[in-house]
Coordinates of C-alpha atoms in Angstrom, one line a residue:
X1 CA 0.0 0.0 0.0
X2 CA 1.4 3.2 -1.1
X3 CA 1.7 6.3 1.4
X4 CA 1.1 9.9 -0.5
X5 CA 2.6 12.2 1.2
X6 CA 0.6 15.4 2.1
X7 CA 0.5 18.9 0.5
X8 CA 2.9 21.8 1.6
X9 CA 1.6 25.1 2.0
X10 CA 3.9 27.8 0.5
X11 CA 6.3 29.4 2.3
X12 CA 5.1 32.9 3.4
X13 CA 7.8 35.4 3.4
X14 CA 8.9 37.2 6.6
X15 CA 8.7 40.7 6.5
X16 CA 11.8 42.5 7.7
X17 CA 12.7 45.0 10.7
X18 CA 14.8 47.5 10.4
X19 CA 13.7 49.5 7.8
X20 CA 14.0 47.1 5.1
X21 CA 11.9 47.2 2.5
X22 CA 12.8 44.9 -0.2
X23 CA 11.1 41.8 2.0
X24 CA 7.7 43.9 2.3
X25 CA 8.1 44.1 -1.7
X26 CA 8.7 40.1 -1.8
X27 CA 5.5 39.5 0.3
X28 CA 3.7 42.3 -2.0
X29 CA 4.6 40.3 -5.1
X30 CA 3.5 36.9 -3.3
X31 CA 0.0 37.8 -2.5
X32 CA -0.4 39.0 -5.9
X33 CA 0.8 36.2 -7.3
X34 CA -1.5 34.1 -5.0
X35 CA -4.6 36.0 -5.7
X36 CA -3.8 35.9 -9.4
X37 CA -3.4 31.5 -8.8
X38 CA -6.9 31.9 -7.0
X39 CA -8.4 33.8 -9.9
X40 CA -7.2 31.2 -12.3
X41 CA -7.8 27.7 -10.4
X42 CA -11.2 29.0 -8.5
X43 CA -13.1 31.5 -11.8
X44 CA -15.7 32.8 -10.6
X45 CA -18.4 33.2 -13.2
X46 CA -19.5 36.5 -14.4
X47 CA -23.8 36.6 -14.4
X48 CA -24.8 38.5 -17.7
X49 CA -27.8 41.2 -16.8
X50 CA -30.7 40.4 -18.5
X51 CA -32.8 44.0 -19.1
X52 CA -36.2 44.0 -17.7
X53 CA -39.2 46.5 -18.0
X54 CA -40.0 46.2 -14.3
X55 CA -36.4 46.4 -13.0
X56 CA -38.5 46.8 -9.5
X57 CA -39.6 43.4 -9.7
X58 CA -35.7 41.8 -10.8
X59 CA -34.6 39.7 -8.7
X60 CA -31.2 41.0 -6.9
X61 CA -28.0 38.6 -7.5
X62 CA -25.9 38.0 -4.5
X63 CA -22.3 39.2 -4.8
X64 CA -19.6 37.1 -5.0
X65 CA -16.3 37.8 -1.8
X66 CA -14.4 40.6 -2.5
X67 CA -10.7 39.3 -3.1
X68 CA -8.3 41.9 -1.4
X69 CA -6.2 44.1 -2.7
X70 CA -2.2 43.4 -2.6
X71 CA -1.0 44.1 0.6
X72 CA -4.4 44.5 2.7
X73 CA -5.3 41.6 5.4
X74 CA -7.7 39.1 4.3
X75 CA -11.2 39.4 5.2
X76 CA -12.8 36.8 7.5
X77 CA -14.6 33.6 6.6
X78 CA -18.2 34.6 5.9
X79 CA -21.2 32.6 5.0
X80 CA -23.1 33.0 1.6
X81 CA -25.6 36.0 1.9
X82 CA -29.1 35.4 2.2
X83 CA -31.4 38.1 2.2
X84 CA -33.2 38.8 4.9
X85 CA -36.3 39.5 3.2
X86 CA -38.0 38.1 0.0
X87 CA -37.3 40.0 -2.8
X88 CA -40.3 42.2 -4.6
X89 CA -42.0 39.0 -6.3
X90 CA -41.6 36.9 -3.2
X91 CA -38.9 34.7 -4.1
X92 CA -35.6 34.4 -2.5
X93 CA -32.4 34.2 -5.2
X94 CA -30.3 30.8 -5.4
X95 CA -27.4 31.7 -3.0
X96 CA -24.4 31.5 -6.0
X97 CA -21.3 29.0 -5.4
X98 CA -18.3 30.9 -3.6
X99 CA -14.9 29.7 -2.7
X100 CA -14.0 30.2 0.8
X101 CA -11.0 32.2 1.7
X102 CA -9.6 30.5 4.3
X103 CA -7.2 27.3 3.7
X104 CA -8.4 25.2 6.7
X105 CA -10.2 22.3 5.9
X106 CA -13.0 22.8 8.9
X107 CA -13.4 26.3 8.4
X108 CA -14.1 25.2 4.0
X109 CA -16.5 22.5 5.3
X110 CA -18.2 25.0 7.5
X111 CA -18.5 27.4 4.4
X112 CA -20.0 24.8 2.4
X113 CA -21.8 23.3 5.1
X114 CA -23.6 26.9 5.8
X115 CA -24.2 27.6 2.1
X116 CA -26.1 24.2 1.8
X117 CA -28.5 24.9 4.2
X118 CA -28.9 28.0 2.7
X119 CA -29.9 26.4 -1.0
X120 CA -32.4 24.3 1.4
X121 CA -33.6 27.5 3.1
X122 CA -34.7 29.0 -0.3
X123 CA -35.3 26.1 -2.5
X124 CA -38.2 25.5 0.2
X125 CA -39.4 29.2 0.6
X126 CA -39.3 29.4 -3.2
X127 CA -41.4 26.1 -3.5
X128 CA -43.7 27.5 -1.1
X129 CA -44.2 31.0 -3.0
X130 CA -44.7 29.0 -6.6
X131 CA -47.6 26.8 -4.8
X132 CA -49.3 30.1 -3.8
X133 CA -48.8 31.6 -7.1
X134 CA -50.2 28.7 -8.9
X135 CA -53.5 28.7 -7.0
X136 CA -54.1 32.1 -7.9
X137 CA -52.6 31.9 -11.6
X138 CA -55.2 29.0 -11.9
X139 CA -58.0 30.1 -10.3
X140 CA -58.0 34.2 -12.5
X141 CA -57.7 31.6 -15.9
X142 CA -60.5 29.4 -15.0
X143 CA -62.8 32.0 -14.0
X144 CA -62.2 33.9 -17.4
X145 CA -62.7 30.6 -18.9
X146 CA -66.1 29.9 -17.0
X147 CA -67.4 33.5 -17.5
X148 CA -66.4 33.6 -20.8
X149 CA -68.4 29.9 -21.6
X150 CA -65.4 28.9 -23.6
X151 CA -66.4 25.3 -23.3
X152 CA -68.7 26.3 -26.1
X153 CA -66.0 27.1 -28.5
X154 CA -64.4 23.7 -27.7
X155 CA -67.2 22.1 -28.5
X156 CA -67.8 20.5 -24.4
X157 CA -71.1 20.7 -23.3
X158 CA -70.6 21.9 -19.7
X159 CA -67.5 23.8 -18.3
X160 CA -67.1 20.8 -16.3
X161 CA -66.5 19.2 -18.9
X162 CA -63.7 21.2 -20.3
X163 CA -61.9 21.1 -17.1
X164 CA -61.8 17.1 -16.9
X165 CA -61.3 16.2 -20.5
X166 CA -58.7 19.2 -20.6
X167 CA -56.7 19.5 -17.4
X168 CA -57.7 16.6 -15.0
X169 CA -59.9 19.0 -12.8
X170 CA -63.6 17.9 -11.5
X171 CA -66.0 20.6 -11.8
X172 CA -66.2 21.3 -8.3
X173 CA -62.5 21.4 -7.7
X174 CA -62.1 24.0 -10.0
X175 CA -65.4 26.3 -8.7
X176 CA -63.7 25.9 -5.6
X177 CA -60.3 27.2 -6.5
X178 CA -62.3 29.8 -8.4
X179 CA -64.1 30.7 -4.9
X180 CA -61.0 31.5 -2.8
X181 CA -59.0 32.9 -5.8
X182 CA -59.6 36.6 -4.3
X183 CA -58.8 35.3 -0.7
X184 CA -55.7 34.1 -2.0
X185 CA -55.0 37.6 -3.9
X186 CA -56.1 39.2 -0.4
X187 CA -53.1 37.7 1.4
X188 CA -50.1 36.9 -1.1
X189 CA -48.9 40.8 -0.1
X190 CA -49.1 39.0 3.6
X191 CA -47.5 35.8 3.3
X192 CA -45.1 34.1 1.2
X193 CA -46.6 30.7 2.2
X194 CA -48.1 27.8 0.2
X195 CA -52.4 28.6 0.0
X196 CA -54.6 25.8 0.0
X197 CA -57.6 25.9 -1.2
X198 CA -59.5 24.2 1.3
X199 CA -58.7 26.2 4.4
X200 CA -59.3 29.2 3.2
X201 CA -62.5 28.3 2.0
X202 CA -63.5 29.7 5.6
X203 CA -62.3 32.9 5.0
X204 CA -64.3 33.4 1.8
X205 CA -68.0 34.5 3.8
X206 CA -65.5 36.8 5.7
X207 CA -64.3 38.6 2.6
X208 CA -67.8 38.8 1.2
X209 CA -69.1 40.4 4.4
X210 CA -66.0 42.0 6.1
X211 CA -63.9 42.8 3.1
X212 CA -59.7 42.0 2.5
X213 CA -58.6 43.5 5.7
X214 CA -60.9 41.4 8.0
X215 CA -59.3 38.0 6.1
X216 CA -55.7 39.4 6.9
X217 CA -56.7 40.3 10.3
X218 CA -58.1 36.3 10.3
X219 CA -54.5 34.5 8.6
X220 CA -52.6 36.9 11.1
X221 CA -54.4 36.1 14.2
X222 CA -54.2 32.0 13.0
X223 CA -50.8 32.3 12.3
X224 CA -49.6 33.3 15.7
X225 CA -50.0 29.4 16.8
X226 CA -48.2 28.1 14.0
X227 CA -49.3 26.1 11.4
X228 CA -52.3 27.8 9.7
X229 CA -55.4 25.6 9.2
X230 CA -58.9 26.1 8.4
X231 CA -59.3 24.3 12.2
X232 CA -57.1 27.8 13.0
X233 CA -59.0 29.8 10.8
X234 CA -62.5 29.5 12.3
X235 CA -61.1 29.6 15.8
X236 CA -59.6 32.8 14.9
X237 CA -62.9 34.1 13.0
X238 CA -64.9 33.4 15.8
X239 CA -62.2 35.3 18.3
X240 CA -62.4 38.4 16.4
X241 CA -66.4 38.2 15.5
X242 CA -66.1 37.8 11.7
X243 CA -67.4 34.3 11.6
X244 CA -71.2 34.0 11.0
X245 CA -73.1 32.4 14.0
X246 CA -74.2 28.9 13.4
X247 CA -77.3 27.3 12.7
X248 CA -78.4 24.7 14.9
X249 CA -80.7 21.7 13.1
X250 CA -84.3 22.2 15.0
X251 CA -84.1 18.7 16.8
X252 CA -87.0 19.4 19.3
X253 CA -90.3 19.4 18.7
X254 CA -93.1 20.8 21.4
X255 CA -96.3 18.5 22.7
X256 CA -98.6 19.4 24.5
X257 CA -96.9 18.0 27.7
X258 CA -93.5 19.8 27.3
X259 CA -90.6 19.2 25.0
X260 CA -89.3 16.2 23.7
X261 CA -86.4 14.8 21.7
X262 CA -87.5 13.6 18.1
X263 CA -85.8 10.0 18.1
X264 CA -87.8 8.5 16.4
X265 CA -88.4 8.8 12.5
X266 CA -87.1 12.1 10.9
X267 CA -84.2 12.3 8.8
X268 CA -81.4 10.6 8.4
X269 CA -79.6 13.7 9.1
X270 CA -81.0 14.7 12.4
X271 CA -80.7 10.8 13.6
X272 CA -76.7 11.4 13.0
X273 CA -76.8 14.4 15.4
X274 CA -79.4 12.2 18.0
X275 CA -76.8 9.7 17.8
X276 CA -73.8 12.1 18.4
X277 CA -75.9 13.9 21.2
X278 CA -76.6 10.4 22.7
X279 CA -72.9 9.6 22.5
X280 CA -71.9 12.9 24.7
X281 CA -73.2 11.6 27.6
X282 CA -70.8 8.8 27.9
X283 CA -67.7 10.1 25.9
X284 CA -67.7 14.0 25.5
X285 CA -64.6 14.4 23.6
X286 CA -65.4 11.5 20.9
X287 CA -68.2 13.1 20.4
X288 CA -67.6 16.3 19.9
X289 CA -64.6 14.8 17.2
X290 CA -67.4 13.4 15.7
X291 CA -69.5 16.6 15.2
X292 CA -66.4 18.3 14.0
X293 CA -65.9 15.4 11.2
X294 CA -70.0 15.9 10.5
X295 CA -70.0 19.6 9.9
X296 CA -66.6 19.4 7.8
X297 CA -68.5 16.8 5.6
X298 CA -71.2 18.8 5.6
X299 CA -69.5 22.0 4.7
X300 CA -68.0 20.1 1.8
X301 CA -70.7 18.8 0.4
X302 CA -72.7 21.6 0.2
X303 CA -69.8 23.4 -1.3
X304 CA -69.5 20.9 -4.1
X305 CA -73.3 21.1 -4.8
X306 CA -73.4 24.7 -5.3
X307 CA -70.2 24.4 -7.8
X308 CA -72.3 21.5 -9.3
X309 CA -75.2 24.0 -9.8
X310 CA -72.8 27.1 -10.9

């Protein structure tokens, strides 16, 4: 088994004492000489600028290290720069490949390390951004497409149908992406965050009745425990009085000795909630998981009828 012997740095000179200057010259020449090796082994490639008619919407380009100048002290190790805020479209830019200044192994790793997480950091927040964007870039086509009755010029006999046979979308999915289109426009100024369609579907009574600011007011008050979901969103609704009171089935009928509970016939609808009311007297938490699961059905249903009808 062979041995290989390990690399030598180059010698640094020494600079002199005493007043002489021809050594400080000798280390001048060096560090040129070494930034010049640098430039050569390590290029670092030069972006061309791409003219734009919105140069407020461009997207900023992170700056490569300064080398320093012959004869200055090197700057220190620095990570690649990540903006601290999204840029005007929302997206954060690809952090560009640098070469570290620093010859230690475990202060290069480190570098790299810290640039990695940094292509994570905005490959993620740019994923997140494009999912957002997309709801919204679908939801302005299809209602243009539906108000337009396009269909017709396809020759499809329902705009249902051009949705399926065209782009895999059920009738219903896309009359719901239609619905929460101007939530979604409402809050992408807020958040840079993936929107999905069915939690805001709660916030689209609150924008009908309360306007845009009310369904910020809602996201921002949802966000402040974490993850936002349409379980947040109502909570949140009903904390700050935008969500509409509920309607509760009329289960009771009066007699003429009082007021009973109607268990017997009726529908099938009002037997589910008998059932679930009989259930809370012996486990209170199933059953309230189990009302919660019946009004989400419930809700969902009824908004897939009335896209069905639209």
């Amino acid at each position: 088994m062979s041995s290989s012997r390990r690399k030598e740095p180059p010698v640094i000179p020494v600079v002199g004492q005493g007043g002489d200057t021809s050594r400080e010259e000798q280390l001048r020449e060096w560090e040129e000489a070494e930034r010049q090796r640098r430039q050569q082994q390590f290029p670092v490639p030069v972006q061309p600028v791409q003219p734009t008619a919105q140069p407020e919407k461009s997207i900023p380009v992170v700056p490569a290290p300064a080398v320093p100048a012959a004869g200055e002290p090197a700057a220190a190790v620095s990570e690649p720069a990540v903006p601290a805020r999204p840029a005007a479209t929302g997206y954060l830019p690809m952090p560009e490949f640098t070469e570290p200044d620093s010859s230690d192994p475990a202060e290069r790793l480190d570098f790299y390390s810290r640039g990695i997480l940094a292509v994570q950091y905005a490959a993620r927040a740019n994923h997140e951004r494009a999912e957002q964007q997309r709801l919204i870039g679908l939801g302005l086509r299809l209602k243009a497409m539906k108000e337009e009755e396009l269909h017709k010029v396809a020759g499809y006999d329902t705009f249902g149908d051009l949705t399926w046979d065209r782009f895999q979308i059920k009738k219903h999915q896309a009359n719901n992406v239609i619905r929460v289109t101007p939530v979604a426009q409402a809050l992408e100024d807020l958040t840079t965050q993936e929107l999905r369609e069915r939690p805001l579907r709660v916030l689209v009574p609150i924008l009908d009745t309360h306007g845009a600011d009310a369904v910020r007011e809602t996201w921002m008050e949802a966000s402040r425990h974490g993850n936002v979901t349409d379980t947040a969103l109502k909570q949140a609704a009903t904390f700050l009085g935008y969500a509409p009171p509920k309607e509760i089935p009329a289960v009771l009928e009066q007699s003429g000795t009082g007021t009973k509970r109607d268990t017997g016939g009726g529908s099938e609808p009002l037997r589910a909630v008998e059932r679930i009311r009989a259930l809370a007297e012996s486990d209170p938490g199933r059953a309230r998981r189990e009302a919660e699961e019946l009004e989400s059905a419930v809700r969902e249903l009824l908004e897939e009828l009335s896209g069905n009808l639209g």
